[in-house]
C-alpha cells in the first residue's frame, strides 16, 4: 500500500515575535513623529529617528516572513500511522492498536508542540483528528487487548491503557480524506460520528435510573457530527486558501479528476447513438442549458494544464472553472433527461422514436446484413433531420453512428 502524507502548516514563534516587534516599532515611529514635532526637534533628527524605526519595523516583518513555517505531519502506510511536529519529533503507532478515530474542531488555538509529551498537535482554525491508541505499560498493543478505552484530555486514561492525540489536518485536502478512510477501516466499530438520538438518550437515562447507577458518559468523540473533509458546508476548499503548496496541488489534482469525470459523462451521450436519439437536448447546442455547459467547458479547457501550474492564482481559477462546469453539466443533463425530445415538433419526435426503435432492433440482431440495414436507416433519419436544422448532434455522435453502420456492412460482406 502506498503511504499517504498530509501537512498542516502553522506560524512559529519566530513569525509571531517578528510580527509583534514590527508592530511595536511602527507604533513607536508614529508616537515619536508626533512627540518630536511637539518638542520642536530639528526636522533632520525627526527624519532619522522615525525613518530608522520604520526601517527596523520592515526588517523585523521581513525576518518573520522569510522563516519557514512549522508543520504537523501525518502519514499512514500499510500497517503504521506516523504523526508529530515536523521540526521536532514524530511518533508512530501500529494501526492495529488504533481504538477510535473521529474529527473535531476547528481548533481555537495552536497548541504548544515543544514538549516531548505534547499530545495536542492542533492549529488555529483547522480541523483535527482525535486518535486513541491502546497501550500497555507505555507500549502500543492490538486494540483487541484493550478493554477500557476511557480517554482523558492529558493523553491517558485512568488505567494508563490508552494514548489520546489530537492531530491537525487541512479541511478539504484529498490526502486527509484518504488517510481518514484508511484509519476508519482499522477501527470501524468504534467510530462514533453521530449524535445519539433523543430516544437513545431517554433509554440510557431510564436504564441508569432503574439500576441506581449514573449513565455512562461517552468521550466527546461520540457526540461529533459527521464531517466530510472533502466537501465542507462552505461549498468546497479553494486552492487560494490552501494551507500549503502540497495541499494546493492536491486540490488542483482533484479539480482535474472532476473535470475528467464531466468529460466522461458527456462522452457517453456523444458516443452512444441510443443516448443521442433518446435525449437529444443534452447535446443540442441550441438548448440554453447545453449552451451554458459548452461555454463552461470551453473556459475549463482553456485554463487546464497538463501538470500543476505552480501558480496558485491560475490553479485557483481552473478549480473554480471546473466547479462552474460541474454545475452547468448537472443542469444540462437534468434538463435533457427531463425534456427528452419533447422540445421538438411532434413529427420530429416521431422520427426520433422510429430511429431509436430501429437502432434497438439492430443492436438485438445477430445478422450483420440486417444490422447494416437498420443502422443505415437510423443514419439516414439523423442526417435528414440534421440537414433540416431540426437536430444538432455533435460530430462525434454522427461519426459513431457512421462507424457502427460501416462495421456492420464489413461484417456482412463475404471475404474473398
CSV table of C-alpha atoms in Angstrom, one decimal:
chain,number,residue,atom,x,y,z
A,1,UNK,CA,0.0,0.0,0.0
A,2,UNK,CA,1.4,3.4,-1.0
A,3,UNK,CA,1.9,5.7,2.0
A,4,UNK,CA,-0.2,8.8,2.1
A,5,UNK,CA,1.0,12.0,3.8
A,6,UNK,CA,-0.6,15.4,4.6
A,7,UNK,CA,0.9,18.5,6.2
A,8,UNK,CA,-0.7,21.3,8.1
A,9,UNK,CA,1.4,24.4,8.3
A,10,UNK,CA,1.4,26.9,11.2
A,11,UNK,CA,3.2,30.1,12.2
A,12,UNK,CA,6.1,29.5,14.6
A,13,UNK,CA,7.2,31.6,17.5
A,14,UNK,CA,9.6,33.4,15.1
A,15,UNK,CA,6.7,34.6,13.0
A,16,UNK,CA,4.7,35.8,16.0
A,17,UNK,CA,7.7,37.5,17.7
A,18,UNK,CA,8.7,39.3,14.5
A,19,UNK,CA,5.2,40.5,13.8
A,20,UNK,CA,4.8,41.8,17.3
A,21,UNK,CA,8.1,43.6,17.2
A,22,UNK,CA,7.3,45.1,13.8
A,23,UNK,CA,4.0,46.5,15.1
A,24,UNK,CA,5.7,47.9,18.2
A,25,UNK,CA,8.4,49.6,16.1
A,26,UNK,CA,5.8,51.0,13.7
A,27,UNK,CA,3.7,52.4,16.6
A,28,UNK,CA,6.9,53.8,18.2
A,29,UNK,CA,7.7,55.6,14.9
A,30,UNK,CA,4.3,57.2,14.9
A,31,UNK,CA,4.5,58.3,18.5
A,32,UNK,CA,8.0,59.6,18.0
A,33,UNK,CA,6.9,61.6,15.0
A,34,UNK,CA,4.2,63.4,17.0
A,35,UNK,CA,6.3,63.8,20.2
A,36,UNK,CA,9.4,65.1,18.4
A,37,UNK,CA,7.4,67.6,16.4
A,38,UNK,CA,5.7,68.9,19.6
A,39,UNK,CA,9.0,69.2,21.3
A,40,UNK,CA,10.4,71.3,18.3
A,41,UNK,CA,13.2,68.9,17.5
A,42,UNK,CA,15.1,69.6,14.3
A,43,UNK,CA,13.5,68.0,11.2
A,44,UNK,CA,16.6,66.1,10.2
A,45,UNK,CA,16.7,64.4,13.6
A,46,UNK,CA,13.0,63.6,13.4
A,47,UNK,CA,13.5,62.0,9.9
A,48,UNK,CA,16.4,59.9,11.2
A,49,UNK,CA,14.6,58.6,14.3
A,50,UNK,CA,11.2,58.0,12.6
A,51,UNK,CA,12.8,56.6,9.4
A,52,UNK,CA,15.1,54.3,11.5
A,53,UNK,CA,12.1,52.9,13.4
A,54,UNK,CA,10.1,52.3,10.2
A,55,UNK,CA,13.1,50.5,8.6
A,56,UNK,CA,13.6,48.4,11.7
A,57,UNK,CA,9.9,47.5,11.6
A,58,UNK,CA,10.0,46.5,8.0
A,59,UNK,CA,13.2,44.4,8.6
A,60,UNK,CA,11.5,42.7,11.5
A,61,UNK,CA,8.5,41.8,9.5
A,62,UNK,CA,10.7,40.5,6.7
A,63,UNK,CA,12.7,38.4,9.1
A,64,UNK,CA,9.5,36.7,10.2
A,65,UNK,CA,8.1,36.2,6.7
A,66,UNK,CA,11.4,34.6,5.5
A,67,UNK,CA,11.3,32.0,8.2
A,68,UNK,CA,9.9,28.6,7.3
A,69,UNK,CA,6.5,27.7,8.7
A,70,UNK,CA,6.2,24.8,11.1
A,71,UNK,CA,4.1,21.8,10.1
A,72,UNK,CA,2.1,19.0,11.6
A,73,UNK,CA,2.9,15.8,9.6
A,74,UNK,CA,0.5,12.8,9.4
A,75,UNK,CA,1.3,9.7,7.4
A,76,UNK,CA,-0.4,6.3,7.1
A,77,UNK,CA,1.2,3.3,5.3
A,78,UNK,CA,0.2,-0.3,5.2
A,79,UNK,CA,0.5,-1.0,9.0
A,80,UNK,CA,1.6,2.1,10.8
A,81,UNK,CA,0.5,5.7,11.4
A,82,UNK,CA,3.1,8.4,11.9
A,83,UNK,CA,2.5,12.0,13.1
A,84,UNK,CA,4.0,14.9,15.0
A,85,UNK,CA,5.8,18.2,14.8
A,86,UNK,CA,7.8,18.1,11.6
A,87,UNK,CA,10.6,20.3,13.1
A,88,UNK,CA,10.9,18.3,16.3
A,89,UNK,CA,9.9,14.7,16.5
A,90,UNK,CA,7.5,12.2,15.1
A,91,UNK,CA,5.7,9.3,16.9
A,92,UNK,CA,4.3,6.1,15.4
A,93,UNK,CA,1.7,3.6,16.3
A,94,UNK,CA,0.8,0.3,14.7
A,95,UNK,CA,-2.6,0.6,13.0
A,96,UNK,CA,-3.9,-2.5,14.9
A,97,UNK,CA,-3.5,-0.5,18.1
A,98,UNK,CA,-6.0,2.1,16.9
A,99,UNK,CA,-9.1,2.2,19.1
A,100,UNK,CA,-11.1,5.2,17.9
A,101,UNK,CA,-10.8,7.9,15.3
A,102,UNK,CA,-13.1,10.9,14.8
A,103,UNK,CA,-13.0,14.5,13.6
A,104,UNK,CA,-13.1,17.6,15.7
A,105,UNK,CA,-12.6,21.3,15.5
A,106,UNK,CA,-11.9,23.8,14.2
A,107,UNK,CA,-9.3,24.4,16.9
A,108,UNK,CA,-9.4,27.7,18.7
A,109,UNK,CA,-5.7,27.8,19.3
A,110,UNK,CA,-2.4,26.5,18.0
A,111,UNK,CA,-1.1,24.1,20.7
A,112,UNK,CA,2.3,24.2,22.2
A,113,UNK,CA,4.2,21.4,20.4
A,114,UNK,CA,7.6,22.0,22.0
A,115,UNK,CA,7.3,19.4,24.8
A,116,UNK,CA,8.2,15.8,24.2
A,117,UNK,CA,4.9,14.7,25.8
A,118,UNK,CA,2.8,17.2,23.9
A,119,UNK,CA,-0.3,15.3,22.8
A,120,UNK,CA,-2.2,18.1,21.2
A,121,UNK,CA,-1.0,19.0,17.7
A,122,UNK,CA,-3.7,21.5,16.8
A,123,UNK,CA,-3.5,24.5,14.6
A,124,UNK,CA,-5.7,27.6,14.9
A,125,UNK,CA,-8.7,27.4,12.6
A,126,UNK,CA,-8.0,23.9,11.3
A,127,UNK,CA,-9.8,20.6,11.9
A,128,UNK,CA,-8.1,17.9,13.8
A,129,UNK,CA,-8.3,14.1,14.1
A,130,UNK,CA,-8.9,12.6,17.5
A,131,UNK,CA,-7.0,9.4,17.7
A,132,UNK,CA,-7.0,6.9,20.6
A,133,UNK,CA,-4.4,4.0,20.7
A,134,UNK,CA,-4.4,1.0,23.0
A,135,UNK,CA,-1.2,0.7,25.2
A,136,UNK,CA,0.1,-1.5,27.9
A,137,UNK,CA,3.0,-0.4,30.1
A,138,UNK,CA,3.5,2.5,27.8
A,139,UNK,CA,3.8,0.4,24.7
A,140,UNK,CA,1.2,0.0,21.9
A,141,UNK,CA,-0.8,-3.2,21.9
A,142,UNK,CA,-3.5,-4.5,19.5
A,143,UNK,CA,-6.9,-2.9,20.2
A,144,UNK,CA,-8.4,-6.2,20.9
A,145,UNK,CA,-6.4,-6.4,24.1
A,146,UNK,CA,-7.6,-3.1,25.3
A,147,UNK,CA,-10.8,-3.3,27.5
A,148,UNK,CA,-11.3,0.1,29.0
A,149,UNK,CA,-10.9,2.9,26.4
A,150,UNK,CA,-11.7,5.9,28.7
A,151,UNK,CA,-9.9,8.9,27.2
A,152,UNK,CA,-8.6,11.7,29.3
A,153,UNK,CA,-7.6,15.1,28.0
A,154,UNK,CA,-4.0,14.7,29.3
A,155,UNK,CA,-3.5,11.8,26.8
A,156,UNK,CA,-4.0,8.7,29.0
A,157,UNK,CA,-6.9,7.1,30.8
A,158,UNK,CA,-7.2,6.2,34.5
A,159,UNK,CA,-5.6,2.9,33.9
A,160,UNK,CA,-2.9,4.2,31.5
A,161,UNK,CA,-4.2,1.9,28.8
A,162,UNK,CA,-4.8,4.3,26.1
A,163,UNK,CA,-3.0,7.2,24.4
A,164,UNK,CA,-5.1,10.1,23.2
A,165,UNK,CA,-3.9,12.5,20.5
A,166,UNK,CA,-5.3,15.5,18.5
A,167,UNK,CA,-3.6,15.9,15.1
A,168,UNK,CA,-4.3,18.9,12.9
A,169,UNK,CA,-5.4,18.4,9.3
A,170,UNK,CA,-6.4,20.7,6.4
A,171,UNK,CA,-10.1,20.5,5.7
A,172,UNK,CA,-10.7,19.6,2.1
A,173,UNK,CA,-7.3,18.1,1.4
A,174,UNK,CA,-7.9,14.9,-0.6
A,175,UNK,CA,-5.0,13.2,1.2
A,176,UNK,CA,-6.7,13.8,4.5
A,177,UNK,CA,-9.9,12.1,3.2
A,178,UNK,CA,-7.8,9.1,2.1
A,179,UNK,CA,-6.0,8.9,5.5
A,180,UNK,CA,-9.2,9.1,7.4
A,181,UNK,CA,-10.7,6.3,5.3
A,182,UNK,CA,-7.7,4.1,6.0
A,183,UNK,CA,-7.9,4.8,9.7
A,184,UNK,CA,-11.6,4.1,9.9
A,185,UNK,CA,-11.0,0.7,8.2
A,186,UNK,CA,-9.0,-0.3,11.2
A,187,UNK,CA,-11.5,1.0,13.9
A,188,UNK,CA,-14.9,0.9,12.2
A,189,UNK,CA,-16.9,-0.5,15.1
A,190,UNK,CA,-15.6,2.2,17.5
A,191,UNK,CA,-16.1,5.3,15.3
A,192,UNK,CA,-19.0,7.2,16.7
A,193,UNK,CA,-19.6,10.2,14.5
A,194,UNK,CA,-23.3,10.9,15.0
A,195,UNK,CA,-25.2,12.4,17.9
A,196,UNK,CA,-27.3,10.0,19.9
A,197,UNK,CA,-31.0,10.4,19.2
A,198,UNK,CA,-33.4,11.6,21.8
A,199,UNK,CA,-34.9,8.1,22.2
A,200,UNK,CA,-31.5,6.6,22.8
A,201,UNK,CA,-30.7,9.3,25.4
A,202,UNK,CA,-34.0,8.7,27.1
A,203,UNK,CA,-33.4,5.0,27.1
A,204,UNK,CA,-30.0,5.4,28.6
A,205,UNK,CA,-31.3,7.7,31.3
A,206,UNK,CA,-34.1,5.3,32.2
A,207,UNK,CA,-31.7,2.4,32.4
A,208,UNK,CA,-29.3,4.3,34.6
A,209,UNK,CA,-32.2,5.4,36.9
A,210,UNK,CA,-33.6,1.9,37.3
A,211,UNK,CA,-30.2,0.4,38.1
A,212,UNK,CA,-29.2,3.1,40.5
A,213,UNK,CA,-26.1,3.9,38.5
A,214,UNK,CA,-25.3,7.1,36.7
A,215,UNK,CA,-25.5,6.7,32.9
A,216,UNK,CA,-22.0,6.4,31.4
A,217,UNK,CA,-20.8,9.5,29.6
A,218,UNK,CA,-19.1,8.7,26.3
A,219,UNK,CA,-16.0,10.5,25.2
A,220,UNK,CA,-16.6,13.7,23.2
A,221,UNK,CA,-15.9,11.7,20.0
A,222,UNK,CA,-19.3,10.2,20.5
A,223,UNK,CA,-21.1,13.5,20.0
A,224,UNK,CA,-19.2,14.6,17.0
A,225,UNK,CA,-21.3,15.3,13.9
A,226,UNK,CA,-20.4,13.5,10.7
A,227,UNK,CA,-17.7,15.5,8.8
A,228,UNK,CA,-16.9,15.2,5.2
A,229,UNK,CA,-13.5,16.7,4.9
A,230,UNK,CA,-13.7,16.8,1.1
A,231,UNK,CA,-16.9,18.8,0.9
A,232,UNK,CA,-17.3,21.3,3.8
A,233,UNK,CA,-20.5,23.3,4.1
A,234,UNK,CA,-18.8,26.4,2.6
A,235,UNK,CA,-19.0,24.8,-0.8
A,236,UNK,CA,-15.5,23.3,-1.0
A,237,UNK,CA,-12.0,24.4,-0.1
A,238,UNK,CA,-10.3,26.8,-2.6
A,239,UNK,CA,-6.8,26.5,-3.8
A,240,UNK,CA,-6.3,30.2,-2.9
A,241,UNK,CA,-6.9,29.3,0.7
A,242,UNK,CA,-4.9,26.1,0.9
A,243,UNK,CA,-2.7,25.8,4.0
A,244,UNK,CA,0.4,24.6,2.0
A,245,UNK,CA,1.6,24.2,-1.6
A,246,UNK,CA,1.2,20.4,-1.3
A,247,UNK,CA,-2.5,20.8,-0.3
A,248,UNK,CA,-2.9,23.3,-3.2
A,249,UNK,CA,-1.5,20.8,-5.7
A,250,UNK,CA,-3.8,18.0,-4.4
A,251,UNK,CA,-6.8,20.3,-4.7
A,252,UNK,CA,-5.7,21.0,-8.3
A,253,UNK,CA,-5.4,17.3,-9.0
A,254,UNK,CA,-8.9,16.8,-7.5
A,255,UNK,CA,-10.3,19.5,-9.8
A,256,UNK,CA,-8.6,17.8,-12.8
A,257,UNK,CA,-10.2,14.5,-11.8
A,258,UNK,CA,-13.6,16.1,-11.6
A,259,UNK,CA,-13.1,17.7,-14.9
A,260,UNK,CA,-12.3,14.3,-16.4
A,261,UNK,CA,-15.5,12.9,-14.8
A,262,UNK,CA,-17.6,15.5,-16.6
A,263,UNK,CA,-15.9,14.8,-19.9
A,264,UNK,CA,-16.5,11.1,-19.4
A,265,UNK,CA,-20.2,11.6,-18.6
A,266,UNK,CA,-20.7,13.9,-21.6
A,267,UNK,CA,-18.8,11.5,-23.8
A,268,UNK,CA,-21.5,8.8,-23.1
A,269,UNK,CA,-24.0,11.0,-24.9
A,270,UNK,CA,-21.6,11.7,-27.7
A,271,UNK,CA,-20.5,8.1,-28.3
A,272,UNK,CA,-23.8,6.2,-27.7
A,273,UNK,CA,-26.2,6.8,-30.6
A,274,UNK,CA,-29.1,5.4,-28.4
A,275,UNK,CA,-28.5,8.3,-25.9
A,276,UNK,CA,-28.5,10.8,-28.8
A,277,UNK,CA,-31.8,9.5,-30.0
A,278,UNK,CA,-33.3,9.3,-26.6
A,279,UNK,CA,-32.0,12.6,-25.1
A,280,UNK,CA,-31.1,14.9,-28.0
A,281,UNK,CA,-31.3,18.0,-25.8
A,282,UNK,CA,-28.2,17.0,-23.8
A,283,UNK,CA,-26.0,17.6,-26.9
A,284,UNK,CA,-28.2,20.1,-28.7
A,285,UNK,CA,-26.3,23.4,-28.6
A,286,UNK,CA,-29.5,25.4,-29.4
A,287,UNK,CA,-30.8,24.5,-25.9
A,288,UNK,CA,-30.0,27.1,-23.3
A,289,UNK,CA,-28.7,24.7,-20.7
A,290,UNK,CA,-26.5,23.0,-23.2
A,291,UNK,CA,-25.1,26.3,-24.4
A,292,UNK,CA,-24.2,27.2,-20.9
A,293,UNK,CA,-22.5,23.9,-20.4
A,294,UNK,CA,-20.4,24.3,-23.6
A,295,UNK,CA,-19.3,27.8,-22.5
A,296,UNK,CA,-18.2,26.5,-19.1
A,297,UNK,CA,-16.4,23.6,-20.9
A,298,UNK,CA,-14.5,25.9,-23.1
A,299,UNK,CA,-13.5,28.0,-20.1
A,300,UNK,CA,-12.2,25.0,-18.2
A,301,UNK,CA,-10.3,23.6,-21.1
A,302,UNK,CA,-8.6,26.9,-21.7
A,303,UNK,CA,-7.4,27.0,-18.1
A,304,UNK,CA,-6.3,23.4,-17.9
A,305,UNK,CA,-2.7,22.4,-18.0
A,306,UNK,CA,-1.0,19.0,-18.2
A,307,UNK,CA,0.7,19.5,-14.8
A,308,UNK,CA,0.1,21.6,-11.7
A,309,UNK,CA,0.9,25.2,-12.9
A,310,UNK,CA,2.8,26.2,-9.8
A,311,UNK,CA,0.8,29.5,-9.8
A,312,UNK,CA,-1.9,29.5,-7.2
A,313,UNK,CA,-3.9,32.2,-9.0
A,314,UNK,CA,-4.1,30.2,-12.2
A,315,UNK,CA,-4.7,26.9,-10.4
A,316,UNK,CA,-7.5,28.5,-8.3
A,317,UNK,CA,-9.1,30.0,-11.5
A,318,UNK,CA,-9.0,26.5,-13.0
A,319,UNK,CA,-10.5,24.9,-9.9
A,320,UNK,CA,-13.4,27.5,-9.9
A,321,UNK,CA,-14.0,27.0,-13.6
A,322,UNK,CA,-14.3,23.2,-13.0
A,323,UNK,CA,-16.8,23.9,-10.2
A,324,UNK,CA,-18.9,26.0,-12.7
A,325,UNK,CA,-18.5,23.3,-15.3
A,326,UNK,CA,-19.9,20.6,-12.9
A,327,UNK,CA,-22.9,22.8,-12.1
A,328,UNK,CA,-23.5,23.5,-15.7
A,329,UNK,CA,-23.3,19.8,-16.6
A,330,UNK,CA,-25.7,18.8,-13.9
A,331,UNK,CA,-28.2,21.4,-15.1
A,332,UNK,CA,-27.6,20.3,-18.8
A,333,UNK,CA,-28.1,16.6,-18.1
A,334,UNK,CA,-31.0,17.1,-15.8
A,335,UNK,CA,-32.9,19.3,-18.4
A,336,UNK,CA,-32.0,17.0,-21.2
A,337,UNK,CA,-33.3,13.9,-19.5
A,338,UNK,CA,-36.4,15.7,-18.3
A,339,UNK,CA,-37.5,17.1,-21.7
A,340,UNK,CA,-36.2,14.1,-23.8
A,341,UNK,CA,-37.3,15.0,-27.4
A,342,UNK,CA,-40.4,16.9,-26.3
A,343,UNK,CA,-38.9,20.3,-27.3
A,344,UNK,CA,-39.1,19.2,-31.0
A,345,UNK,CA,-42.2,19.2,-33.2
A,346,UNK,CA,-44.4,16.1,-33.0
A,347,UNK,CA,-43.4,14.8,-36.4
A,348,UNK,CA,-39.7,15.2,-35.5
A,349,UNK,CA,-40.3,13.4,-32.2
A,350,UNK,CA,-41.9,10.5,-34.1
A,351,UNK,CA,-38.9,10.3,-36.5
A,352,UNK,CA,-36.5,10.1,-33.5
A,353,UNK,CA,-38.7,7.5,-31.8
A,354,UNK,CA,-38.7,5.4,-35.0
A,355,UNK,CA,-34.9,5.8,-35.3
A,356,UNK,CA,-34.5,4.6,-31.7
A,357,UNK,CA,-36.6,1.5,-32.4
A,358,UNK,CA,-34.6,0.7,-35.5
A,359,UNK,CA,-31.3,1.2,-33.6
A,360,UNK,CA,-32.5,-1.2,-30.8
A,361,UNK,CA,-33.6,-3.8,-33.4
A,362,UNK,CA,-30.1,-3.5,-35.0
A,363,UNK,CA,-28.4,-3.9,-31.6
A,364,UNK,CA,-30.5,-7.0,-30.8
A,365,UNK,CA,-30.0,-8.6,-34.2
A,366,UNK,CA,-27.3,-11.2,-34.8
A,367,UNK,CA,-27.3,-10.9,-38.6
A,368,UNK,CA,-24.8,-8.4,-39.9
A,369,UNK,CA,-26.8,-7.7,-43.0
A,370,UNK,CA,-29.9,-6.9,-41.0
A,371,UNK,CA,-27.9,-4.8,-38.6
A,372,UNK,CA,-26.4,-2.8,-41.5
A,373,UNK,CA,-29.9,-2.2,-42.9
A,374,UNK,CA,-31.3,-0.9,-39.6
A,375,UNK,CA,-28.2,1.2,-38.8
A,376,UNK,CA,-28.3,2.7,-42.3
A,377,UNK,CA,-31.9,3.7,-41.9
A,378,UNK,CA,-31.1,5.3,-38.5
A,379,UNK,CA,-28.2,7.2,-40.1
A,380,UNK,CA,-30.5,8.5,-42.9
A,381,UNK,CA,-33.1,9.8,-40.4
A,382,UNK,CA,-30.4,11.6,-38.3
A,383,UNK,CA,-28.7,13.0,-41.4
A,384,UNK,CA,-32.1,14.3,-42.8
A,385,UNK,CA,-33.0,15.9,-39.5
A,386,UNK,CA,-29.6,17.5,-39.2
A,387,UNK,CA,-29.7,18.9,-42.7
A,388,UNK,CA,-33.1,20.4,-42.0
A,389,UNK,CA,-31.7,22.1,-38.9
A,390,UNK,CA,-34.0,20.2,-36.6
A,391,UNK,CA,-31.3,18.1,-34.9
A,392,UNK,CA,-27.9,19.4,-33.8
A,393,UNK,CA,-25.9,16.3,-32.9
A,394,UNK,CA,-22.2,16.6,-32.1
A,395,UNK,CA,-19.7,15.5,-34.8
A,396,UNK,CA,-18.6,12.6,-32.5
A,397,UNK,CA,-22.1,11.2,-32.3
A,398,UNK,CA,-22.6,11.3,-36.1
A,399,UNK,CA,-19.1,9.7,-36.6
A,400,UNK,CA,-20.0,6.9,-34.2
A,401,UNK,CA,-23.3,6.2,-36.0
A,402,UNK,CA,-21.5,6.0,-39.3
A,403,UNK,CA,-18.8,3.8,-37.7
A,404,UNK,CA,-21.3,1.2,-36.4
A,405,UNK,CA,-23.0,1.1,-39.8
A,406,UNK,CA,-19.7,0.6,-41.6
A,407,UNK,CA,-18.7,-2.2,-39.2
A,408,UNK,CA,-22.0,-4.0,-39.8
A,409,UNK,CA,-21.5,-3.7,-43.5
A,410,UNK,CA,-18.0,-5.0,-43.3
A,411,UNK,CA,-19.1,-7.9,-41.1
A,412,UNK,CA,-21.8,-8.8,-43.6
A,413,UNK,CA,-19.5,-8.7,-46.7
A,414,UNK,CA,-18.2,-12.2,-47.6
A,415,UNK,CA,-14.5,-12.5,-47.6
A,416,UNK,CA,-12.8,-13.3,-51.0
